[in-house]
């Protein structure tokens, strides 16, 4: 049913990402699907500046771990953004189309008061992506 799963990640790896990674691995194993990890990065105030090489090393290590857990092919893609906070949602929705994903598995947090005003990233994807979105809380 699904052949290509996009898995958006925050490289800080909050608990929601770790839980969603387990689900993505299980679905990929069950469906025989490829996984592509997608990260949107940029220089944010307060974050240490990371080089593209360091970001790719982190993504490669995470992809290797996910490949071991899922037993399927895992690729990765880093999208550089000038303003991650403003662009991440659109970048992820476009990335799903660009890589040909037919399912997005995204982790999210429990609803907060601000989520009633602004949607979470997973909420945005669920409302705007052109493919199925599996949101893990």
PDB file of C-alpha atoms in Angstrom:
ATOM      1  CA  UNK A   1       0.000   0.000   0.000  1.00  0.00           C
ATOM      2  CA  UNK A   2       2.784   2.467   0.905  1.00  0.00           C
ATOM      3  CA  UNK A   3       6.115   2.430  -0.883  1.00  0.00           C
ATOM      4  CA  UNK A   4       7.863   5.606   0.309  1.00  0.00           C
ATOM      5  CA  UNK A   5       7.569   7.105   3.787  1.00  0.00           C
ATOM      6  CA  UNK A   6       8.787  10.609   4.551  1.00  0.00           C
ATOM      7  CA  UNK A   7       9.867  11.058   8.142  1.00  0.00           C
ATOM      8  CA  UNK A   8      10.453  14.710   9.161  1.00  0.00           C
ATOM      9  CA  UNK A   9      12.892  15.113  12.038  1.00  0.00           C
ATOM     10  CA  UNK A  10      14.111  17.783  14.388  1.00  0.00           C
ATOM     11  CA  UNK A  11      17.805  17.016  14.902  1.00  0.00           C
ATOM     12  CA  UNK A  12      17.424  17.826  18.605  1.00  0.00           C
ATOM     13  CA  UNK A  13      15.461  14.513  18.696  1.00  0.00           C
ATOM     14  CA  UNK A  14      12.727  15.316  21.203  1.00  0.00           C
ATOM     15  CA  UNK A  15      10.765  12.309  22.559  1.00  0.00           C
ATOM     16  CA  UNK A  16       8.035  12.772  19.925  1.00  0.00           C
ATOM     17  CA  UNK A  17      10.573  12.143  17.162  1.00  0.00           C
ATOM     18  CA  UNK A  18      11.935   9.014  18.819  1.00  0.00           C
ATOM     19  CA  UNK A  19       8.453   7.531  19.246  1.00  0.00           C
ATOM     20  CA  UNK A  20       7.499   8.410  15.661  1.00  0.00           C
ATOM     21  CA  UNK A  21      10.770   6.850  14.419  1.00  0.00           C
ATOM     22  CA  UNK A  22       9.719   3.532  15.954  1.00  0.00           C
ATOM     23  CA  UNK A  23       6.335   3.758  14.219  1.00  0.00           C
ATOM     24  CA  UNK A  24       7.917   4.714  10.874  1.00  0.00           C
ATOM     25  CA  UNK A  25      10.274   1.734  11.154  1.00  0.00           C
ATOM     26  CA  UNK A  26       7.406  -0.659  11.900  1.00  0.00           C
ATOM     27  CA  UNK A  27       5.234   0.645   9.061  1.00  0.00           C
ATOM     28  CA  UNK A  28       8.175   0.472   6.636  1.00  0.00           C
ATOM     29  CA  UNK A  29       8.941  -3.078   7.733  1.00  0.00           C
ATOM     30  CA  UNK A  30       5.275  -4.079   7.368  1.00  0.00           C
ATOM     31  CA  UNK A  31       4.826  -2.395   3.964  1.00  0.00           C
ATOM     32  CA  UNK A  32       8.317  -3.014   2.556  1.00  0.00           C
ATOM     33  CA  UNK A  33       8.600   0.753   2.094  1.00  0.00           C
ATOM     34  CA  UNK A  34      11.606   3.026   1.739  1.00  0.00           C
ATOM     35  CA  UNK A  35      12.019   5.805   4.329  1.00  0.00           C
ATOM     36  CA  UNK A  36      13.428   9.250   3.654  1.00  0.00           C
ATOM     37  CA  UNK A  37      14.355  11.315   6.688  1.00  0.00           C
ATOM     38  CA  UNK A  38      13.840  15.030   6.017  1.00  0.00           C
ATOM     39  CA  UNK A  39      15.261  17.789   8.163  1.00  0.00           C
ATOM     40  CA  UNK A  40      14.911  21.538   7.747  1.00  0.00           C
ATOM     41  CA  UNK A  41      17.845  23.397   9.271  1.00  0.00           C
ATOM     42  CA  UNK A  42      19.187  26.909   9.454  1.00  0.00           C
ATOM     43  CA  UNK A  43      20.854  29.264  11.868  1.00  0.00           C
ATOM     44  CA  UNK A  44      18.429  29.965  14.702  1.00  0.00           C
ATOM     45  CA  UNK A  45      19.136  32.365  17.559  1.00  0.00           C
ATOM     46  CA  UNK A  46      20.617  30.483  20.499  1.00  0.00           C
ATOM     47  CA  UNK A  47      21.530  27.373  18.492  1.00  0.00           C
ATOM     48  CA  UNK A  48      25.178  26.529  17.943  1.00  0.00           C
ATOM     49  CA  UNK A  49      26.162  26.955  14.310  1.00  0.00           C
ATOM     50  CA  UNK A  50      26.503  23.578  12.637  1.00  0.00           C
ATOM     51  CA  UNK A  51      28.211  22.943   9.333  1.00  0.00           C
ATOM     52  CA  UNK A  52      26.443  21.091   6.541  1.00  0.00           C
ATOM     53  CA  UNK A  53      28.919  18.258   7.089  1.00  0.00           C
ATOM     54  CA  UNK A  54      28.003  17.920  10.766  1.00  0.00           C
ATOM     55  CA  UNK A  55      24.281  17.996   9.963  1.00  0.00           C
ATOM     56  CA  UNK A  56      24.737  15.325   7.286  1.00  0.00           C
ATOM     57  CA  UNK A  57      26.763  13.201   9.715  1.00  0.00           C
ATOM     58  CA  UNK A  58      23.920  13.405  12.264  1.00  0.00           C
ATOM     59  CA  UNK A  59      21.334  12.541   9.608  1.00  0.00           C
ATOM     60  CA  UNK A  60      23.446   9.655   8.269  1.00  0.00           C
ATOM     61  CA  UNK A  61      23.845   8.191  11.769  1.00  0.00           C
ATOM     62  CA  UNK A  62      20.102   8.491  12.409  1.00  0.00           C
ATOM     63  CA  UNK A  63      19.355   6.958   8.976  1.00  0.00           C
ATOM     64  CA  UNK A  64      21.689   4.032   9.691  1.00  0.00           C
ATOM     65  CA  UNK A  65      19.969   3.404  13.021  1.00  0.00           C
ATOM     66  CA  UNK A  66      16.511   3.589  11.429  1.00  0.00           C
ATOM     67  CA  UNK A  67      17.602   1.248   8.623  1.00  0.00           C
ATOM     68  CA  UNK A  68      18.738  -1.277  11.214  1.00  0.00           C
ATOM     69  CA  UNK A  69      15.422  -1.002  13.080  1.00  0.00           C
ATOM     70  CA  UNK A  70      13.240  -1.198   9.957  1.00  0.00           C
ATOM     71  CA  UNK A  71      15.282  -3.521   7.769  1.00  0.00           C
ATOM     72  CA  UNK A  72      14.499  -1.246   4.821  1.00  0.00           C
ATOM     73  CA  UNK A  73      16.298   1.361   2.754  1.00  0.00           C
ATOM     74  CA  UNK A  74      16.616   4.718   4.519  1.00  0.00           C
ATOM     75  CA  UNK A  75      17.763   7.885   2.769  1.00  0.00           C
ATOM     76  CA  UNK A  76      18.050  11.403   4.150  1.00  0.00           C
ATOM     77  CA  UNK A  77      17.590  14.943   2.914  1.00  0.00           C
ATOM     78  CA  UNK A  78      18.530  18.195   4.606  1.00  0.00           C
ATOM     79  CA  UNK A  79      16.793  21.356   3.454  1.00  0.00           C
ATOM     80  CA  UNK A  80      18.614  24.561   4.337  1.00  0.00           C
ATOM     81  CA  UNK A  81      16.306  27.402   5.326  1.00  0.00           C
ATOM     82  CA  UNK A  82      16.980  31.062   5.977  1.00  0.00           C
ATOM     83  CA  UNK A  83      14.101  31.198   8.491  1.00  0.00           C
ATOM     84  CA  UNK A  84      13.240  27.702   9.738  1.00  0.00           C
ATOM     85  CA  UNK A  85      10.349  28.843  11.949  1.00  0.00           C
ATOM     86  CA  UNK A  86       8.585  30.550   9.052  1.00  0.00           C
ATOM     87  CA  UNK A  87       9.453  28.101   6.271  1.00  0.00           C
ATOM     88  CA  UNK A  88       9.535  24.617   7.823  1.00  0.00           C
ATOM     89  CA  UNK A  89       5.897  23.702   7.192  1.00  0.00           C
ATOM     90  CA  UNK A  90       5.914  24.632   3.523  1.00  0.00           C
ATOM     91  CA  UNK A  91       9.366  23.108   3.025  1.00  0.00           C
ATOM     92  CA  UNK A  92       8.187  19.768   4.441  1.00  0.00           C
ATOM     93  CA  UNK A  93       4.990  19.697   2.368  1.00  0.00           C
ATOM     94  CA  UNK A  94       6.982  20.444  -0.816  1.00  0.00           C
ATOM     95  CA  UNK A  95       9.625  17.873   0.115  1.00  0.00           C
ATOM     96  CA  UNK A  96       6.984  15.128   0.363  1.00  0.00           C
ATOM     97  CA  UNK A  97       5.928  15.876  -3.212  1.00  0.00           C
ATOM     98  CA  UNK A  98       9.501  16.279  -4.426  1.00  0.00           C
ATOM     99  CA  UNK A  99      10.697  12.901  -3.165  1.00  0.00           C
ATOM    100  CA  UNK A 100       7.522  11.091  -4.203  1.00  0.00           C
ATOM    101  CA  UNK A 101       6.463  10.057  -0.700  1.00  0.00           C
ATOM    102  CA  UNK A 102       3.038   8.468  -0.333  1.00  0.00           C
ATOM    103  CA  UNK A 103       2.959   8.622   3.486  1.00  0.00           C
ATOM    104  CA  UNK A 104       4.333  11.064   6.049  1.00  0.00           C
ATOM    105  CA  UNK A 105       4.921   9.790   9.593  1.00  0.00           C
ATOM    106  CA  UNK A 106       5.293  12.789  11.900  1.00  0.00           C
ATOM    107  CA  UNK A 107       5.684  13.090  15.659  1.00  0.00           C
ATOM    108  CA  UNK A 108       3.896  15.807  17.595  1.00  0.00           C
ATOM    109  CA  UNK A 109       3.429  17.020  21.149  1.00  0.00           C
ATOM    110  CA  UNK A 110       0.255  17.111  23.225  1.00  0.00           C
ATOM    111  CA  UNK A 111      -1.862  20.164  22.335  1.00  0.00           C
ATOM    112  CA  UNK A 112      -0.772  23.437  23.893  1.00  0.00           C
ATOM    113  CA  UNK A 113      -2.681  26.684  24.142  1.00  0.00           C
ATOM    114  CA  UNK A 114      -0.790  28.125  21.157  1.00  0.00           C
ATOM    115  CA  UNK A 115      -1.931  25.186  19.001  1.00  0.00           C
ATOM    116  CA  UNK A 116      -5.420  26.668  19.043  1.00  0.00           C
ATOM    117  CA  UNK A 117      -3.994  29.742  17.321  1.00  0.00           C
ATOM    118  CA  UNK A 118      -1.150  28.243  15.261  1.00  0.00           C
ATOM    119  CA  UNK A 119      -1.110  24.614  14.205  1.00  0.00           C
ATOM    120  CA  UNK A 120       1.791  22.327  15.058  1.00  0.00           C
ATOM    121  CA  UNK A 121       4.087  21.242  12.223  1.00  0.00           C
ATOM    122  CA  UNK A 122       2.388  17.835  12.104  1.00  0.00           C
ATOM    123  CA  UNK A 123      -0.996  19.557  12.156  1.00  0.00           C
ATOM    124  CA  UNK A 124       0.019  21.716   9.223  1.00  0.00           C
ATOM    125  CA  UNK A 125       1.122  18.660   7.266  1.00  0.00           C
ATOM    126  CA  UNK A 126      -2.113  16.828   8.077  1.00  0.00           C
ATOM    127  CA  UNK A 127      -4.094  19.783   6.728  1.00  0.00           C
ATOM    128  CA  UNK A 128      -1.968  20.700   3.702  1.00  0.00           C
ATOM    129  CA  UNK A 129       0.067  17.727   2.445  1.00  0.00           C
ATOM    130  CA  UNK A 130      -1.208  15.989  -0.675  1.00  0.00           C
ATOM    131  CA  UNK A 131      -0.387  12.549   0.779  1.00  0.00           C
ATOM    132  CA  UNK A 132      -1.527  10.592   3.813  1.00  0.00           C
ATOM    133  CA  UNK A 133      -0.147  11.792   7.145  1.00  0.00           C
ATOM    134  CA  UNK A 134       0.189   9.552  10.210  1.00  0.00           C
ATOM    135  CA  UNK A 135       0.589  11.779  13.279  1.00  0.00           C
ATOM    136  CA  UNK A 136       2.138  10.162  16.364  1.00  0.00           C
ATOM    137  CA  UNK A 137       1.655  11.688  19.796  1.00  0.00           C
TER     138      UNK A 137
END
